[in-house]
JSON list of C-alpha atoms in Angstrom, two decimals:
[
{"chain": "A", "resi": 1, "resn": "UNK", "atom": "CA", "xyz": [0.00, 0.00, 0.00]},
{"chain": "A", "resi": 2, "resn": "UNK", "atom": "CA", "xyz": [1.43, 3.32, -1.05]},
{"chain": "A", "resi": 3, "resn": "UNK", "atom": "CA", "xyz": [0.55, 6.91, -0.18]},
{"chain": "A", "resi": 4, "resn": "UNK", "atom": "CA", "xyz": [-2.26, 6.07, 2.25]},
{"chain": "A", "resi": 5, "resn": "UNK", "atom": "CA", "xyz": [-3.79, 9.24, 3.75]},
{"chain": "A", "resi": 6, "resn": "UNK", "atom": "CA", "xyz": [-3.30, 9.53, 7.49]},
{"chain": "A", "resi": 7, "resn": "UNK", "atom": "CA", "xyz": [-5.71, 11.07, 10.01]},
{"chain": "A", "resi": 8, "resn": "UNK", "atom": "CA", "xyz": [-3.37, 12.70, 12.52]},
{"chain": "A", "resi": 9, "resn": "UNK", "atom": "CA", "xyz": [-5.98, 14.98, 14.08]},
{"chain": "A", "resi": 10, "resn": "UNK", "atom": "CA", "xyz": [-5.50, 13.41, 17.53]},
{"chain": "A", "resi": 11, "resn": "UNK", "atom": "CA", "xyz": [-1.73, 12.97, 17.20]},
{"chain": "A", "resi": 12, "resn": "UNK", "atom": "CA", "xyz": [0.67, 15.35, 18.91]},
{"chain": "A", "resi": 13, "resn": "UNK", "atom": "CA", "xyz": [3.83, 16.05, 16.93]},
{"chain": "A", "resi": 14, "resn": "UNK", "atom": "CA", "xyz": [6.92, 17.72, 18.39]},
{"chain": "A", "resi": 15, "resn": "UNK", "atom": "CA", "xyz": [9.94, 18.70, 16.33]},
{"chain": "A", "resi": 16, "resn": "UNK", "atom": "CA", "xyz": [13.11, 16.88, 17.44]},
{"chain": "A", "resi": 17, "resn": "UNK", "atom": "CA", "xyz": [15.38, 17.90, 14.52]},
{"chain": "A", "resi": 18, "resn": "UNK", "atom": "CA", "xyz": [14.93, 20.96, 12.32]},
{"chain": "A", "resi": 19, "resn": "UNK", "atom": "CA", "xyz": [13.98, 20.37, 8.68]},
{"chain": "A", "resi": 20, "resn": "UNK", "atom": "CA", "xyz": [16.88, 19.97, 6.25]},
{"chain": "A", "resi": 21, "resn": "UNK", "atom": "CA", "xyz": [17.51, 18.98, 2.65]},
{"chain": "A", "resi": 22, "resn": "UNK", "atom": "CA", "xyz": [17.22, 15.23, 2.18]},
{"chain": "A", "resi": 23, "resn": "UNK", "atom": "CA", "xyz": [20.50, 13.69, 1.00]},
{"chain": "A", "resi": 24, "resn": "UNK", "atom": "CA", "xyz": [21.93, 10.26, 0.26]},
{"chain": "A", "resi": 25, "resn": "UNK", "atom": "CA", "xyz": [25.38, 8.77, -0.28]},
{"chain": "A", "resi": 26, "resn": "UNK", "atom": "CA", "xyz": [26.11, 7.58, -3.83]},
{"chain": "A", "resi": 27, "resn": "UNK", "atom": "CA", "xyz": [29.52, 6.19, -4.78]},
{"chain": "A", "resi": 28, "resn": "UNK", "atom": "CA", "xyz": [31.22, 8.00, -1.90]},
{"chain": "A", "resi": 29, "resn": "UNK", "atom": "CA", "xyz": [29.69, 11.42, -2.43]},
{"chain": "A", "resi": 30, "resn": "UNK", "atom": "CA", "xyz": [26.56, 13.13, -1.06]},
{"chain": "A", "resi": 31, "resn": "UNK", "atom": "CA", "xyz": [23.74, 14.07, -3.41]},
{"chain": "A", "resi": 32, "resn": "UNK", "atom": "CA", "xyz": [20.46, 15.91, -2.80]},
{"chain": "A", "resi": 33, "resn": "UNK", "atom": "CA", "xyz": [17.32, 13.78, -3.13]},
{"chain": "A", "resi": 34, "resn": "UNK", "atom": "CA", "xyz": [14.76, 15.09, -5.65]},
{"chain": "A", "resi": 35, "resn": "UNK", "atom": "CA", "xyz": [11.34, 13.96, -6.83]},
{"chain": "A", "resi": 36, "resn": "UNK", "atom": "CA", "xyz": [10.57, 12.85, -10.40]},
{"chain": "A", "resi": 37, "resn": "UNK", "atom": "CA", "xyz": [10.21, 16.52, -11.44]},
{"chain": "A", "resi": 38, "resn": "UNK", "atom": "CA", "xyz": [13.60, 17.50, -10.01]},
{"chain": "A", "resi": 39, "resn": "UNK", "atom": "CA", "xyz": [12.26, 19.36, -6.93]},
{"chain": "A", "resi": 40, "resn": "UNK", "atom": "CA", "xyz": [14.40, 19.04, -3.80]},
{"chain": "A", "resi": 41, "resn": "UNK", "atom": "CA", "xyz": [12.99, 16.97, -0.94]},
{"chain": "A", "resi": 42, "resn": "UNK", "atom": "CA", "xyz": [13.33, 17.81, 2.75]},
{"chain": "A", "resi": 43, "resn": "UNK", "atom": "CA", "xyz": [13.34, 15.65, 5.87]},
{"chain": "A", "resi": 44, "resn": "UNK", "atom": "CA", "xyz": [12.29, 16.36, 9.46]},
{"chain": "A", "resi": 45, "resn": "UNK", "atom": "CA", "xyz": [12.40, 14.30, 12.66]},
{"chain": "A", "resi": 46, "resn": "UNK", "atom": "CA", "xyz": [9.31, 14.37, 14.86]},
{"chain": "A", "resi": 47, "resn": "UNK", "atom": "CA", "xyz": [8.21, 12.82, 18.14]},
{"chain": "A", "resi": 48, "resn": "UNK", "atom": "CA", "xyz": [4.73, 11.37, 17.50]},
{"chain": "A", "resi": 49, "resn": "UNK", "atom": "CA", "xyz": [2.35, 10.61, 20.36]},
{"chain": "A", "resi": 50, "resn": "UNK", "atom": "CA", "xyz": [-1.29, 9.58, 20.42]},
{"chain": "A", "resi": 51, "resn": "UNK", "atom": "CA", "xyz": [-3.43, 9.74, 23.59]},
{"chain": "A", "resi": 52, "resn": "UNK", "atom": "CA", "xyz": [-2.97, 6.68, 25.79]},
{"chain": "A", "resi": 53, "resn": "UNK", "atom": "CA", "xyz": [-0.04, 5.26, 23.80]},
{"chain": "A", "resi": 54, "resn": "UNK", "atom": "CA", "xyz": [3.73, 5.41, 23.97]},
{"chain": "A", "resi": 55, "resn": "UNK", "atom": "CA", "xyz": [5.34, 7.87, 21.61]},
{"chain": "A", "resi": 56, "resn": "UNK", "atom": "CA", "xyz": [7.89, 7.22, 18.90]},
{"chain": "A", "resi": 57, "resn": "UNK", "atom": "CA", "xyz": [10.29, 9.24, 16.80]},
{"chain": "A", "resi": 58, "resn": "UNK", "atom": "CA", "xyz": [9.59, 9.30, 13.06]},
{"chain": "A", "resi": 59, "resn": "UNK", "atom": "CA", "xyz": [11.29, 10.88, 10.06]},
{"chain": "A", "resi": 60, "resn": "UNK", "atom": "CA", "xyz": [9.06, 12.49, 7.48]},
{"chain": "A", "resi": 61, "resn": "UNK", "atom": "CA", "xyz": [9.95, 13.46, 3.91]},
{"chain": "A", "resi": 62, "resn": "UNK", "atom": "CA", "xyz": [8.50, 16.86, 2.95]},
{"chain": "A", "resi": 63, "resn": "UNK", "atom": "CA", "xyz": [7.72, 17.74, -0.67]},
{"chain": "A", "resi": 64, "resn": "UNK", "atom": "CA", "xyz": [8.10, 21.50, -0.16]},
{"chain": "A", "resi": 65, "resn": "UNK", "atom": "CA", "xyz": [10.63, 23.73, 1.59]},
{"chain": "A", "resi": 66, "resn": "UNK", "atom": "CA", "xyz": [9.30, 24.28, 5.12]},
{"chain": "A", "resi": 67, "resn": "UNK", "atom": "CA", "xyz": [11.41, 27.39, 5.66]},
{"chain": "A", "resi": 68, "resn": "UNK", "atom": "CA", "xyz": [13.67, 28.02, 8.63]},
{"chain": "A", "resi": 69, "resn": "UNK", "atom": "CA", "xyz": [11.16, 29.23, 11.25]},
{"chain": "A", "resi": 70, "resn": "UNK", "atom": "CA", "xyz": [11.18, 25.90, 13.10]},
{"chain": "A", "resi": 71, "resn": "UNK", "atom": "CA", "xyz": [13.11, 25.03, 16.29]},
{"chain": "A", "resi": 72, "resn": "UNK", "atom": "CA", "xyz": [13.55, 21.86, 18.34]},
{"chain": "A", "resi": 73, "resn": "UNK", "atom": "CA", "xyz": [10.57, 21.36, 20.64]},
{"chain": "A", "resi": 74, "resn": "UNK", "atom": "CA", "xyz": [8.03, 23.19, 18.43]},
{"chain": "A", "resi": 75, "resn": "UNK", "atom": "CA", "xyz": [4.56, 21.65, 18.22]},
{"chain": "A", "resi": 76, "resn": "UNK", "atom": "CA", "xyz": [3.74, 21.12, 14.55]},
{"chain": "A", "resi": 77, "resn": "UNK", "atom": "CA", "xyz": [1.25, 19.52, 12.21]},
{"chain": "A", "resi": 78, "resn": "UNK", "atom": "CA", "xyz": [1.83, 17.83, 8.88]},
{"chain": "A", "resi": 79, "resn": "UNK", "atom": "CA", "xyz": [0.09, 19.09, 5.75]},
{"chain": "A", "resi": 80, "resn": "UNK", "atom": "CA", "xyz": [-1.46, 16.18, 3.83]},
{"chain": "A", "resi": 81, "resn": "UNK", "atom": "CA", "xyz": [0.36, 13.36, 5.73]},
{"chain": "A", "resi": 82, "resn": "UNK", "atom": "CA", "xyz": [0.67, 9.98, 4.00]},
{"chain": "A", "resi": 83, "resn": "UNK", "atom": "CA", "xyz": [2.30, 6.63, 4.69]},
{"chain": "A", "resi": 84, "resn": "UNK", "atom": "CA", "xyz": [3.72, 3.93, 2.45]},
{"chain": "A", "resi": 85, "resn": "UNK", "atom": "CA", "xyz": [4.49, 0.45, 3.69]},
{"chain": "A", "resi": 86, "resn": "UNK", "atom": "CA", "xyz": [7.58, -1.24, 2.27]},
{"chain": "A", "resi": 87, "resn": "UNK", "atom": "CA", "xyz": [9.31, -4.60, 2.36]},
{"chain": "A", "resi": 88, "resn": "UNK", "atom": "CA", "xyz": [12.43, -5.78, 0.55]},
{"chain": "A", "resi": 89, "resn": "UNK", "atom": "CA", "xyz": [15.46, -8.05, 0.83]},
{"chain": "A", "resi": 90, "resn": "UNK", "atom": "CA", "xyz": [18.68, -6.06, 1.23]},
{"chain": "A", "resi": 91, "resn": "UNK", "atom": "CA", "xyz": [22.13, -6.88, -0.18]},
{"chain": "A", "resi": 92, "resn": "UNK", "atom": "CA", "xyz": [22.95, -9.04, 2.86]},
{"chain": "A", "resi": 93, "resn": "UNK", "atom": "CA", "xyz": [19.86, -11.21, 2.33]},
{"chain": "A", "resi": 94, "resn": "UNK", "atom": "CA", "xyz": [17.94, -9.70, 5.26]},
{"chain": "A", "resi": 95, "resn": "UNK", "atom": "CA", "xyz": [14.24, -8.90, 5.00]},
{"chain": "A", "resi": 96, "resn": "UNK", "atom": "CA", "xyz": [13.58, -5.24, 5.75]},
{"chain": "A", "resi": 97, "resn": "UNK", "atom": "CA", "xyz": [10.10, -3.80, 6.32]},
{"chain": "A", "resi": 98, "resn": "UNK", "atom": "CA", "xyz": [8.69, -0.56, 7.67]},
{"chain": "A", "resi": 99, "resn": "UNK", "atom": "CA", "xyz": [6.64, 2.56, 7.11]},
{"chain": "A", "resi": 100, "resn": "UNK", "atom": "CA", "xyz": [7.83, 5.61, 5.14]},
{"chain": "A", "resi": 101, "resn": "UNK", "atom": "CA", "xyz": [6.09, 8.86, 6.08]},
{"chain": "A", "resi": 102, "resn": "UNK", "atom": "CA", "xyz": [5.72, 11.85, 3.77]},
{"chain": "A", "resi": 103, "resn": "UNK", "atom": "CA", "xyz": [3.79, 15.10, 3.75]},
{"chain": "A", "resi": 104, "resn": "UNK", "atom": "CA", "xyz": [3.33, 18.09, 1.52]},
{"chain": "A", "resi": 105, "resn": "UNK", "atom": "CA", "xyz": [4.64, 20.42, 4.21]},
{"chain": "A", "resi": 106, "resn": "UNK", "atom": "CA", "xyz": [4.88, 21.39, 7.86]},
{"chain": "A", "resi": 107, "resn": "UNK", "atom": "CA", "xyz": [2.97, 23.99, 9.89]},
{"chain": "A", "resi": 108, "resn": "UNK", "atom": "CA", "xyz": [3.89, 25.37, 13.34]},
{"chain": "A", "resi": 109, "resn": "UNK", "atom": "CA", "xyz": [1.11, 25.26, 15.94]},
{"chain": "A", "resi": 110, "resn": "UNK", "atom": "CA", "xyz": [0.54, 28.15, 18.34]}
]
């Protein structure tokens, strides 16, 4: 299942790392991650907590530049949050599975 819409209306999100350009290592050098249209992608780390449950830290890919108005500890919300579930066998023969989060953007809450 890819790009499933998420209802995060009852989820509290706190910024744990400021947004930054998303990068990856390729052949020993760092390159900026872009979408299929060539637009730069951003990544942010958030602490996610729902009422009555333990929290967890997640990393979210953002499709638009969130700006630099965010600081660690800010309460935020995701604009159009989505999740994709993945599973694959890596180069060492291990099965890897998880959830990849993405959103259109990020908004600071008052």
